[in-house]
Amino acid sequence: MIRGLVKLIAYTLTAVLLLLYGGALLATVVPPDKAIVFSFLGMALPVVWLLLVIMLLFWLFNRKWGAALMLAAVIGASVPLWRNTIAIPTGSVLSLTDKPLKIMTYNVHLFNGYKHYDEICALIERESPDILCLQEFGYFNRRAEGDVKERELLKRFRKMFPYRHLWYKNSKGTSSNGLATFSKYPIVKKENVAYDSKYNNSIYSDVKVGRDTLRVINNHLESNRLTGEQRRWAENLITEEFETEEFIASTKSVSITLGEATVRRAAQAAAVGQEVERSPHEVVVCGDFNDVCQSYAYSRIKGTLLKDAYAEAGRWGYWWTYHENMMYFPIDHILVEKSLPVKEAYVIKEDFSDHYPLVTVIYMPEE
């Protein structure tokens, strides 16, 4: 009796996990304005995937070869659909005649209120990227202690990078912040990518590297704009006991906020994706997408022309760039033209912002 009940529960759980897994895989193709539930399942893909692997081991341990084979086949066949989230690096074929080009993207969170201005600048100086894309880059022209004035900020970056493309989306008298693309190579064209957003934006910079031109699209897609209480929701799930009504209310509040931002990002991603498709040059798209790899926005930008630098040459397994309030998500990305070889990609886990910087080294044809 008990044995039969356990078997029934195991089969039921397997079926439910397969349904959730299928929904998570569909997150990249179902527009969030049509069915937001798939977007939420996409965020949960690593957890669902891990539970499926545990169920696979359970069936193997119990010698239920049919169930185990079915799960193994599903997981194996879907590898191309989740390998950007749970990285399985394949590497690129490199040529000794190619020229390495280091690219870094980093949401500096206004240097964490300038509490970590020197540390972030030192990190960038140490890494010495050829192209640097920053989000939430800006300054305060106030008299408050610790503020860094615009002149001082740009002077320091000018020492590292002779070329720059700035676009301040948010300006309030004494402060401005937005996007900044810095380069050691000449920037021959600068444009804003037009889409509807009150706080976020994207820009592209055409960078002349040797005889080639690389179009670098720097993005800060729609922020989730969770309140402090909402940001602590995930942490509270683990560290505190919720009353049922409180849990339902908190979950509903977070879901509504995330859902609205997800829908806006889909439209913004379409605008960026169009820039990729009509670019006359090879493209690198990077920045804070505010969305995971298993998302419609990410998939729309990546399309069929680009590949994920981290999935190509990063470390094996799950990875993340956002790291606050028990939320660990890969929402910062570097996507590169498929024709460009990727030597390496890595995340620098130093806690100077609520994001970690993401770095890749690609290769450009030598002159």
Short mmCIF file of C-alpha atoms in Angstrom, two decimals:
data_model
loop_
_atom_site.label_atom_id
_atom_site.label_comp_id
_atom_site.label_asym_id
_atom_site.label_seq_id
_atom_site.Cartn_x
_atom_site.Cartn_y
_atom_site.Cartn_z
CA MET A 1 0.00 0.00 0.00
CA ILE A 2 2.70 2.50 1.06
CA ARG A 3 4.97 1.37 -1.76
CA GLY A 4 2.22 1.95 -4.29
CA LEU A 5 1.47 5.39 -2.86
CA VAL A 6 5.14 6.43 -3.09
CA LYS A 7 5.23 5.21 -6.67
CA LEU A 8 2.10 7.20 -7.54
CA ILE A 9 3.51 10.35 -5.93
CA ALA A 10 6.81 9.91 -7.79
CA TYR A 11 5.10 9.50 -11.17
CA THR A 12 2.83 12.46 -10.47
CA LEU A 13 5.77 14.64 -9.45
CA THR A 14 7.67 13.60 -12.58
CA ALA A 15 4.72 14.54 -14.78
CA VAL A 16 4.31 17.92 -13.06
CA LEU A 17 8.03 18.69 -13.41
CA LEU A 18 7.95 17.80 -17.10
CA LEU A 19 5.05 20.21 -17.61
CA LEU A 20 6.89 22.98 -15.76
CA TYR A 21 10.05 22.23 -17.69
CA GLY A 22 8.21 22.45 -20.99
CA GLY A 23 6.71 25.77 -19.93
CA ALA A 24 10.16 27.10 -18.97
CA LEU A 25 11.57 26.12 -22.38
CA LEU A 26 8.72 27.97 -24.09
CA ALA A 27 9.61 31.22 -22.30
CA THR A 28 11.94 32.24 -25.14
CA VAL A 29 9.25 32.05 -27.83
CA VAL A 30 5.99 33.05 -26.12
CA PRO A 31 5.62 36.87 -25.91
CA PRO A 32 5.04 37.88 -22.28
CA ASP A 33 2.06 40.04 -23.22
CA LYS A 34 0.35 36.87 -24.47
CA ALA A 35 1.09 34.64 -21.47
CA ILE A 36 3.29 35.95 -18.66
CA VAL A 37 3.36 32.61 -16.83
CA PHE A 38 5.95 31.25 -19.28
CA SER A 39 8.30 34.14 -18.44
CA PHE A 40 8.09 33.29 -14.74
CA LEU A 41 8.78 29.62 -15.50
CA GLY A 42 11.81 30.70 -17.54
CA MET A 43 13.24 32.42 -14.45
CA ALA A 44 12.74 29.17 -12.52
CA LEU A 45 14.39 26.96 -15.16
CA PRO A 46 17.53 26.11 -13.11
CA VAL A 47 15.41 24.92 -10.17
CA VAL A 48 13.08 22.85 -12.36
CA TRP A 49 16.06 21.39 -14.24
CA LEU A 50 17.75 20.40 -10.97
CA LEU A 51 14.57 18.73 -9.69
CA LEU A 52 14.30 16.77 -12.95
CA VAL A 53 17.88 15.55 -12.53
CA ILE A 54 17.07 14.47 -8.96
CA MET A 55 14.03 12.56 -10.24
CA LEU A 56 16.25 10.93 -12.88
CA LEU A 57 18.60 9.74 -10.14
CA PHE A 58 15.60 8.55 -8.11
CA TRP A 59 14.35 6.38 -10.98
CA LEU A 60 17.85 5.04 -11.65
CA PHE A 61 18.26 4.14 -7.96
CA ASN A 62 14.94 2.31 -8.04
CA ARG A 63 15.82 0.62 -11.34
CA LYS A 64 12.83 1.98 -13.18
CA TRP A 65 14.68 2.09 -16.48
CA GLY A 66 11.75 3.26 -18.57
CA ALA A 67 11.12 6.41 -16.51
CA ALA A 68 14.85 7.08 -16.22
CA LEU A 69 15.40 6.72 -19.95
CA MET A 70 12.50 9.05 -20.70
CA LEU A 71 13.83 11.78 -18.38
CA ALA A 72 17.38 11.36 -19.71
CA ALA A 73 16.09 11.71 -23.28
CA VAL A 74 14.09 14.86 -22.46
CA ILE A 75 16.99 16.51 -20.62
CA GLY A 76 19.50 15.52 -23.29
CA ALA A 77 17.38 16.57 -26.26
CA SER A 78 16.73 19.99 -24.73
CA VAL A 79 20.40 20.86 -24.08
CA PRO A 80 20.52 23.50 -26.86
CA LEU A 81 17.53 25.24 -25.26
CA TRP A 82 19.09 25.72 -21.80
CA ARG A 83 22.86 25.70 -22.33
CA ASN A 84 23.05 29.49 -22.06
CA THR A 85 21.56 29.33 -18.54
CA ILE A 86 23.44 26.25 -17.37
CA ALA A 87 26.58 26.80 -19.37
CA ILE A 88 28.20 24.00 -21.36
CA PRO A 89 31.09 25.85 -23.04
CA THR A 90 32.00 24.65 -26.51
CA GLY A 91 34.86 27.01 -27.31
CA SER A 92 35.72 28.64 -30.63
CA VAL A 93 38.26 27.77 -33.26
CA LEU A 94 40.93 30.46 -32.93
CA SER A 95 43.49 31.64 -35.44
CA LEU A 96 46.97 32.78 -34.49
CA THR A 97 46.56 35.68 -36.91
CA ASP A 98 43.48 37.07 -35.11
CA LYS A 99 43.65 40.08 -32.78
CA PRO A 100 42.24 39.70 -29.22
CA LEU A 101 39.70 42.27 -28.10
CA LYS A 102 38.59 42.41 -24.46
CA ILE A 103 35.06 43.63 -23.75
CA MET A 104 33.56 44.31 -20.31
CA THR A 105 29.99 45.13 -19.33
CA TYR A 106 29.20 46.36 -15.82
CA ASN A 107 26.19 47.92 -14.12
CA VAL A 108 28.06 50.10 -11.63
CA HIS A 109 24.89 51.22 -9.77
CA LEU A 110 26.20 54.80 -9.64
CA PHE A 111 29.32 53.34 -8.06
CA ASN A 112 27.06 52.18 -5.22
CA GLY A 113 26.32 55.75 -4.26
CA TYR A 114 30.05 56.48 -4.77
CA LYS A 115 30.89 54.30 -1.79
CA HIS A 116 32.94 52.10 -4.12
CA TYR A 117 34.04 54.59 -6.76
CA ASP A 118 37.77 53.98 -6.26
CA GLU A 119 37.37 50.20 -6.04
CA ILE A 120 35.33 50.00 -9.25
CA CYS A 121 37.77 52.24 -11.13
CA ALA A 122 40.69 50.16 -9.85
CA LEU A 123 38.96 46.97 -11.02
CA ILE A 124 38.46 48.45 -14.48
CA GLU A 125 42.06 49.66 -14.60
CA ARG A 126 43.29 46.21 -13.58
CA GLU A 127 41.19 44.42 -16.23
CA SER A 128 42.03 47.06 -18.86
CA PRO A 129 39.29 46.18 -21.37
CA ASP A 130 39.52 47.50 -24.91
CA ILE A 131 35.79 48.31 -24.89
CA LEU A 132 33.87 49.05 -21.69
CA CYS A 133 30.07 49.26 -21.49
CA LEU A 134 28.69 50.71 -18.27
CA GLN A 135 25.12 51.03 -17.06
CA GLU A 136 23.87 53.33 -14.30
CA PHE A 137 26.96 55.43 -14.97
CA GLY A 138 26.73 59.02 -13.76
CA TYR A 139 27.65 61.70 -11.30
CA PHE A 140 26.43 64.03 -8.56
CA ASN A 141 27.34 67.72 -8.78
CA ARG A 142 26.30 68.32 -5.20
CA ARG A 143 28.43 69.38 -2.25
CA ALA A 144 27.81 66.21 -0.28
CA GLU A 145 30.85 64.41 1.03
CA GLY A 146 31.93 61.54 -1.19
CA ASP A 147 30.25 62.82 -4.36
CA VAL A 148 32.32 62.75 -7.54
CA LYS A 149 31.79 65.65 -9.90
CA GLU A 150 31.28 65.11 -13.62
CA ARG A 151 34.61 66.70 -14.57
CA GLU A 152 36.55 64.48 -12.17
CA LEU A 153 34.67 61.37 -13.27
CA LEU A 154 35.28 61.87 -16.97
CA LYS A 155 38.91 62.91 -16.41
CA ARG A 156 39.64 59.61 -14.68
CA PHE A 157 38.04 57.55 -17.43
CA ARG A 158 39.75 59.60 -20.12
CA LYS A 159 43.09 58.37 -18.79
CA MET A 160 42.00 54.80 -19.52
CA PHE A 161 39.94 55.35 -22.68
CA PRO A 162 40.49 58.14 -25.24
CA TYR A 163 37.06 57.59 -26.85
CA ARG A 164 33.61 57.61 -25.27
CA HIS A 165 29.88 57.61 -25.99
CA LEU A 166 27.68 58.93 -23.17
CA TRP A 167 23.91 59.06 -23.02
CA TYR A 168 22.34 60.28 -19.80
CA LYS A 169 18.72 59.17 -19.72
CA ASN A 170 18.03 60.50 -16.25
CA SER A 171 19.05 64.05 -15.34
CA LYS A 172 17.85 65.89 -12.25
CA GLY A 173 19.65 69.19 -11.91
CA THR A 174 22.67 68.16 -9.88
CA SER A 175 22.87 64.55 -11.08
CA SER A 176 22.72 62.47 -14.22
CA ASN A 177 23.01 58.79 -14.99
CA GLY A 178 22.61 56.51 -17.97
CA LEU A 179 24.86 54.58 -20.32
CA ALA A 180 28.54 54.97 -21.13
CA THR A 181 30.59 53.15 -23.74
CA PHE A 182 34.35 53.71 -23.49
CA SER A 183 36.89 52.52 -26.03
CA LYS A 184 40.59 52.39 -26.70
CA TYR A 185 39.70 52.37 -30.40
CA PRO A 186 38.07 55.24 -32.34
CA ILE A 187 34.28 55.52 -32.15
CA VAL A 188 33.19 56.65 -35.61
CA LYS A 189 29.42 56.75 -35.08
CA LYS A 190 27.14 57.22 -32.07
CA GLU A 191 23.39 56.67 -31.99
CA ASN A 192 20.57 56.15 -29.51
CA VAL A 193 18.23 53.18 -29.96
CA ALA A 194 14.73 54.60 -29.76
CA TYR A 195 12.13 52.83 -27.64
CA ASP A 196 9.60 53.76 -25.00
CA SER A 197 10.98 53.93 -21.45
CA LYS A 198 11.04 56.55 -18.76
CA TYR A 199 14.31 55.46 -17.16
CA ASN A 200 16.09 52.98 -19.44
CA ASN A 201 17.73 53.11 -22.86
CA SER A 202 20.14 51.56 -25.35
CA ILE A 203 22.86 53.08 -27.52
CA TYR A 204 25.15 51.83 -30.24
CA SER A 205 28.72 52.86 -30.99
CA ASP A 206 30.57 51.95 -34.17
CA VAL A 207 34.13 51.17 -33.11
CA LYS A 208 36.93 51.12 -35.66
CA VAL A 209 39.20 48.15 -34.88
CA GLY A 210 41.95 47.86 -37.45
CA ARG A 211 40.37 47.57 -40.88
CA ASP A 212 37.04 46.47 -39.46
CA THR A 213 34.19 48.27 -37.72
CA LEU A 214 32.35 46.69 -34.81
CA ARG A 215 28.90 47.90 -33.79
CA VAL A 216 28.66 47.75 -29.98
CA ILE A 217 25.13 48.02 -28.59
CA ASN A 218 25.09 48.95 -24.90
CA ASN A 219 21.79 48.27 -23.10
CA HIS A 220 19.98 48.89 -19.86
CA LEU A 221 16.57 47.37 -20.53
CA GLU A 222 13.51 48.07 -18.40
CA SER A 223 14.32 47.76 -14.70
CA ASN A 224 12.04 45.66 -12.51
CA ARG A 225 11.84 48.53 -10.02
CA LEU A 226 11.06 46.33 -7.06
CA THR A 227 10.58 48.18 -3.79
CA GLY A 228 12.83 47.43 -0.84
CA GLU A 229 10.14 45.22 0.67
CA GLN A 230 9.62 43.38 -2.61
CA ARG A 231 13.37 42.83 -3.01
CA ARG A 232 13.43 41.12 0.38
CA TRP A 233 10.64 38.74 -0.64
CA ALA A 234 12.94 35.89 -1.72
CA GLU A 235 15.13 36.31 1.35
CA ASN A 236 12.09 36.35 3.64
CA LEU A 237 10.85 33.10 2.12
CA ILE A 238 13.90 31.39 3.61
CA THR A 239 14.62 33.35 6.77
CA GLU A 240 11.12 34.18 8.05
CA GLU A 241 7.80 32.50 8.60
CA PHE A 242 5.05 33.92 6.42
CA GLU A 243 1.39 33.93 7.28
CA THR A 244 -0.59 32.46 4.39
CA GLU A 245 -2.36 35.73 3.55
CA GLU A 246 0.90 37.69 3.79
CA PHE A 247 2.66 35.21 1.52
CA ILE A 248 -0.10 35.40 -1.11
CA ALA A 249 -0.16 39.21 -1.00
CA SER A 250 3.63 39.51 -1.25
CA THR A 251 3.84 36.99 -4.09
CA LYS A 252 1.06 38.77 -6.00
CA SER A 253 2.74 42.15 -5.56
CA VAL A 254 6.13 40.90 -6.80
CA SER A 255 4.51 39.03 -9.72
CA ILE A 256 2.61 42.09 -10.93
CA THR A 257 5.71 44.31 -10.78
CA LEU A 258 7.89 41.75 -12.57
CA GLY A 259 5.20 41.03 -15.14
CA GLU A 260 4.76 44.68 -16.12
CA ALA A 261 8.52 45.16 -16.55
CA THR A 262 8.83 41.91 -18.53
CA VAL A 263 6.22 43.06 -21.04
CA ARG A 264 8.00 46.41 -21.51
CA ARG A 265 11.36 44.68 -22.00
CA ALA A 266 9.92 42.55 -24.79
CA ALA A 267 9.10 45.66 -26.84
CA GLN A 268 12.52 47.19 -26.10
CA ALA A 269 14.25 43.95 -27.08
CA ALA A 270 12.42 44.04 -30.41
CA ALA A 271 13.90 47.50 -31.09
CA VAL A 272 17.41 46.30 -30.22
CA GLY A 273 16.92 43.13 -32.26
CA GLN A 274 16.02 45.23 -35.30
CA GLU A 275 19.28 47.20 -34.90
CA VAL A 276 21.18 43.91 -34.87
CA GLU A 277 19.45 42.69 -38.00
CA ARG A 278 20.05 45.85 -40.05
CA SER A 279 23.59 46.55 -38.89
CA PRO A 280 26.11 46.80 -41.77
CA HIS A 281 28.86 45.73 -39.35
CA GLU A 282 29.52 42.77 -37.10
CA VAL A 283 27.73 43.26 -33.79
CA VAL A 284 28.36 42.89 -30.08
CA VAL A 285 25.36 43.42 -27.81
CA CYS A 286 25.98 43.76 -24.11
CA GLY A 287 24.67 45.26 -20.91
CA ASP A 288 22.06 44.82 -18.24
CA PHE A 289 19.08 43.13 -19.90
CA ASN A 290 17.30 42.78 -16.55
CA ASP A 291 16.24 39.39 -17.87
CA VAL A 292 17.65 35.87 -17.75
CA CYS A 293 18.88 33.79 -20.68
CA GLN A 294 15.63 31.81 -20.66
CA SER A 295 13.53 34.84 -21.55
CA TYR A 296 11.74 36.29 -24.54
CA ALA A 297 13.73 39.57 -24.43
CA TYR A 298 17.11 37.80 -24.41
CA SER A 299 16.03 35.43 -27.18
CA ARG A 300 14.65 38.27 -29.32
CA ILE A 301 17.95 40.16 -29.17
CA LYS A 302 20.11 37.08 -29.70
CA GLY A 303 18.04 35.90 -32.64
CA THR A 304 19.84 33.76 -35.21
CA LEU A 305 22.80 36.10 -35.76
CA LEU A 306 24.43 36.18 -32.32
CA LYS A 307 25.84 33.74 -29.79
CA ASP A 308 26.33 34.02 -26.04
CA ALA A 309 29.97 34.65 -25.15
CA TYR A 310 29.67 33.02 -21.71
CA ALA A 311 27.96 29.91 -23.07
CA GLU A 312 30.73 29.73 -25.66
CA ALA A 313 33.77 30.14 -23.41
CA GLY A 314 32.73 30.61 -19.77
CA ARG A 315 32.71 28.12 -16.90
CA TRP A 316 30.53 25.03 -16.71
CA GLY A 317 27.28 25.19 -14.76
CA TYR A 318 24.86 27.82 -13.52
CA TRP A 319 26.22 31.36 -13.41
CA TRP A 320 24.92 34.74 -12.33
CA THR A 321 25.73 38.46 -12.33
CA TYR A 322 22.99 39.89 -10.09
CA HIS A 323 23.54 38.96 -6.45
CA GLU A 324 21.34 40.73 -3.90
CA ASN A 325 18.52 39.66 -1.55
CA MET A 326 18.98 35.95 -2.22
CA MET A 327 18.37 36.57 -5.93
CA TYR A 328 21.12 35.15 -8.12
CA PHE A 329 20.37 35.63 -11.80
CA PRO A 330 22.37 35.98 -15.04
CA ILE A 331 20.83 39.24 -16.27
CA ASP A 332 23.99 40.87 -17.68
CA HIS A 333 25.00 39.50 -21.06
CA ILE A 334 27.52 39.75 -23.88
CA LEU A 335 26.20 38.47 -27.21
CA VAL A 336 28.56 38.46 -30.18
CA GLU A 337 28.30 37.88 -33.91
CA LYS A 338 28.54 34.15 -34.67
CA SER A 339 31.49 34.79 -36.99
CA LEU A 340 33.60 36.19 -34.13
CA PRO A 341 35.66 33.60 -32.21
CA VAL A 342 35.42 33.79 -28.40
CA LYS A 343 38.56 32.98 -26.44
CA GLU A 344 37.22 33.29 -22.89
CA ALA A 345 34.43 34.75 -20.76
CA TYR A 346 34.18 35.20 -17.01
CA VAL A 347 32.34 36.94 -14.19
CA ILE A 348 34.35 38.96 -11.66
CA LYS A 349 32.75 38.32 -8.28
CA GLU A 350 33.68 41.45 -6.37
CA ASP A 351 30.87 43.08 -4.40
CA PHE A 352 31.20 46.73 -5.35
CA SER A 353 27.77 46.94 -7.02
CA ASP A 354 24.60 44.85 -6.98
CA HIS A 355 25.87 43.42 -10.28
CA TYR A 356 29.12 41.64 -11.06
CA PRO A 357 31.05 42.69 -14.17
CA LEU A 358 31.06 40.29 -17.09
CA VAL A 359 34.12 40.07 -19.35
CA THR A 360 34.85 38.34 -22.63
CA VAL A 361 37.77 38.21 -25.05
CA ILE A 362 36.85 37.86 -28.70
CA TYR A 363 39.06 37.82 -31.77
CA MET A 364 39.00 40.25 -34.66
CA PRO A 365 40.79 39.61 -37.98
CA GLU A 366 44.34 40.95 -37.87
CA GLU A 367 45.31 43.78 -40.19
#
